[in-house]
PDB file of C-alpha atoms in Angstrom:
ATOM      1  CA  UNK Q   1      14.189  -2.045 -10.122  1.00  0.00           C
ATOM      2  CA  UNK Q   2      11.742  -2.725  -7.371  1.00  0.00           C
ATOM      3  CA  UNK Q   3       8.664  -4.789  -7.969  1.00  0.00           C
ATOM      4  CA  UNK Q   4       5.278  -3.366  -7.151  1.00  0.00           C
ATOM      5  CA  UNK Q   5       3.312  -4.582  -4.113  1.00  0.00           C
ATOM      6  CA  UNK Q   6       0.548  -5.069  -6.674  1.00  0.00           C
ATOM      7  CA  UNK Q   7       2.501  -8.060  -7.963  1.00  0.00           C
ATOM      8  CA  UNK Q   8       1.689 -10.008  -4.823  1.00  0.00           C
ATOM      9  CA  UNK Q   9      -1.003  -8.006  -3.092  1.00  0.00           C
ATOM     10  CA  UNK Q  10      -4.387  -7.219  -4.549  1.00  0.00           C
ATOM     11  CA  UNK Q  11      -6.421  -4.619  -2.716  1.00  0.00           C
ATOM     12  CA  UNK Q  12     -10.020  -3.880  -3.578  1.00  0.00           C
ATOM     13  CA  UNK Q  13     -10.433  -0.136  -3.250  1.00  0.00           C
ATOM     14  CA  UNK Q  14     -12.480   2.554  -4.917  1.00  0.00           C
ATOM     15  CA  UNK Q  15     -11.159   4.134  -8.097  1.00  0.00           C
ATOM     16  CA  UNK Q  16     -10.052   7.403  -6.548  1.00  0.00           C
ATOM     17  CA  UNK Q  17      -8.066   5.566  -3.881  1.00  0.00           C
ATOM     18  CA  UNK Q  18      -6.564   3.317  -6.535  1.00  0.00           C
ATOM     19  CA  UNK Q  19      -5.327   6.370  -8.410  1.00  0.00           C
ATOM     20  CA  UNK Q  20      -3.658   7.664  -5.251  1.00  0.00           C
ATOM     21  CA  UNK Q  21      -2.182   4.203  -4.635  1.00  0.00           C
ATOM     22  CA  UNK Q  22      -0.692   4.099  -8.127  1.00  0.00           C
ATOM     23  CA  UNK Q  23       0.622   7.642  -7.761  1.00  0.00           C
ATOM     24  CA  UNK Q  24       2.432   6.725  -4.552  1.00  0.00           C
ATOM     25  CA  UNK Q  25       3.925   3.651  -6.224  1.00  0.00           C
ATOM     26  CA  UNK Q  26       5.070   5.824  -9.098  1.00  0.00           C
ATOM     27  CA  UNK Q  27       6.730   8.315  -6.761  1.00  0.00           C
ATOM     28  CA  UNK Q  28       8.267   5.726  -4.430  1.00  0.00           C
ATOM     29  CA  UNK Q  29       8.969   2.630  -6.480  1.00  0.00           C
ATOM     30  CA  UNK Q  30      10.858   0.930  -3.667  1.00  0.00           C
ATOM     31  CA  UNK Q  31       8.223   1.566  -1.030  1.00  0.00           C
ATOM     32  CA  UNK Q  32       6.051  -0.955   0.701  1.00  0.00           C
ATOM     33  CA  UNK Q  33       2.885  -0.078   2.526  1.00  0.00           C
ATOM     34  CA  UNK Q  34       3.880  -0.793   6.103  1.00  0.00           C
ATOM     35  CA  UNK Q  35       0.986   0.976   7.777  1.00  0.00           C
ATOM     36  CA  UNK Q  36      -2.450   0.849   6.231  1.00  0.00           C
ATOM     37  CA  UNK Q  37      -5.261   2.154   8.377  1.00  0.00           C
ATOM     38  CA  UNK Q  38      -8.760   1.326   7.218  1.00  0.00           C
ATOM     39  CA  UNK Q  39     -11.265   3.576   9.025  1.00  0.00           C
ATOM     40  CA  UNK Q  40     -14.932   2.593   9.552  1.00  0.00           C
ATOM     41  CA  UNK Q  41     -16.576   1.567   6.292  1.00  0.00           C
ATOM     42  CA  UNK Q  42     -18.880   4.577   6.414  1.00  0.00           C
ATOM     43  CA  UNK Q  43     -15.968   6.895   5.664  1.00  0.00           C
ATOM     44  CA  UNK Q  44     -14.807   4.831   2.673  1.00  0.00           C
ATOM     45  CA  UNK Q  45     -11.353   6.303   3.188  1.00  0.00           C
ATOM     46  CA  UNK Q  46      -8.029   4.513   3.206  1.00  0.00           C
ATOM     47  CA  UNK Q  47      -4.996   6.122   4.767  1.00  0.00           C
ATOM     48  CA  UNK Q  48      -1.694   4.870   3.427  1.00  0.00           C
ATOM     49  CA  UNK Q  49       1.579   4.944   5.314  1.00  0.00           C
ATOM     50  CA  UNK Q  50       4.782   4.243   3.452  1.00  0.00           C
ATOM     51  CA  UNK Q  51       8.359   3.642   4.420  1.00  0.00           C
ATOM     52  CA  UNK Q  52      11.248   4.398   2.092  1.00  0.00           C
ATOM     53  CA  UNK Q  53      13.671   1.474   2.059  1.00  0.00           C
ATOM     54  CA  UNK Q  54      16.412   2.990  -0.067  1.00  0.00           C
ATOM     55  CA  UNK Q  55      17.754   0.658  -2.738  1.00  0.00           C
ATOM     56  CA  UNK Q  56      16.061  -2.349  -1.168  1.00  0.00           C
ATOM     57  CA  UNK Q  57      12.392  -3.070  -0.773  1.00  0.00           C
ATOM     58  CA  UNK Q  58      10.804  -4.206   2.446  1.00  0.00           C
ATOM     59  CA  UNK Q  59       9.070  -7.386   1.358  1.00  0.00           C
ATOM     60  CA  UNK Q  60       7.920  -8.338   4.846  1.00  0.00           C
ATOM     61  CA  UNK Q  61       4.403  -7.123   4.237  1.00  0.00           C
ATOM     62  CA  UNK Q  62       1.498  -9.530   4.010  1.00  0.00           C
ATOM     63  CA  UNK Q  63      -1.999  -8.941   2.747  1.00  0.00           C
ATOM     64  CA  UNK Q  64      -3.277  -9.162   6.331  1.00  0.00           C
ATOM     65  CA  UNK Q  65      -0.880  -6.444   7.407  1.00  0.00           C
ATOM     66  CA  UNK Q  66      -1.945  -4.278   4.491  1.00  0.00           C
ATOM     67  CA  UNK Q  67      -5.584  -4.748   5.382  1.00  0.00           C
ATOM     68  CA  UNK Q  68      -4.925  -3.991   9.049  1.00  0.00           C
ATOM     69  CA  UNK Q  69      -5.620  -7.551  10.207  1.00  0.00           C
ATOM     70  CA  UNK Q  70      -2.072  -8.421  11.183  1.00  0.00           C
TER      71      UNK Q  70
END
């Protein structure tokens, strides 16, 4: 069973976005967020991109990459 990105990566996001985040994790347990675009703060929106890795998880994702800094 794949571990959740939440185990190593903590992201501060608004409740509604957190619900979507958890829903995606529930639907794609082996996914990692490989593309995370954070638009201007005024929009308060977070667009998640995921990549299905089959039976293996892509662990090569850092917090900086998740936050769009890497």
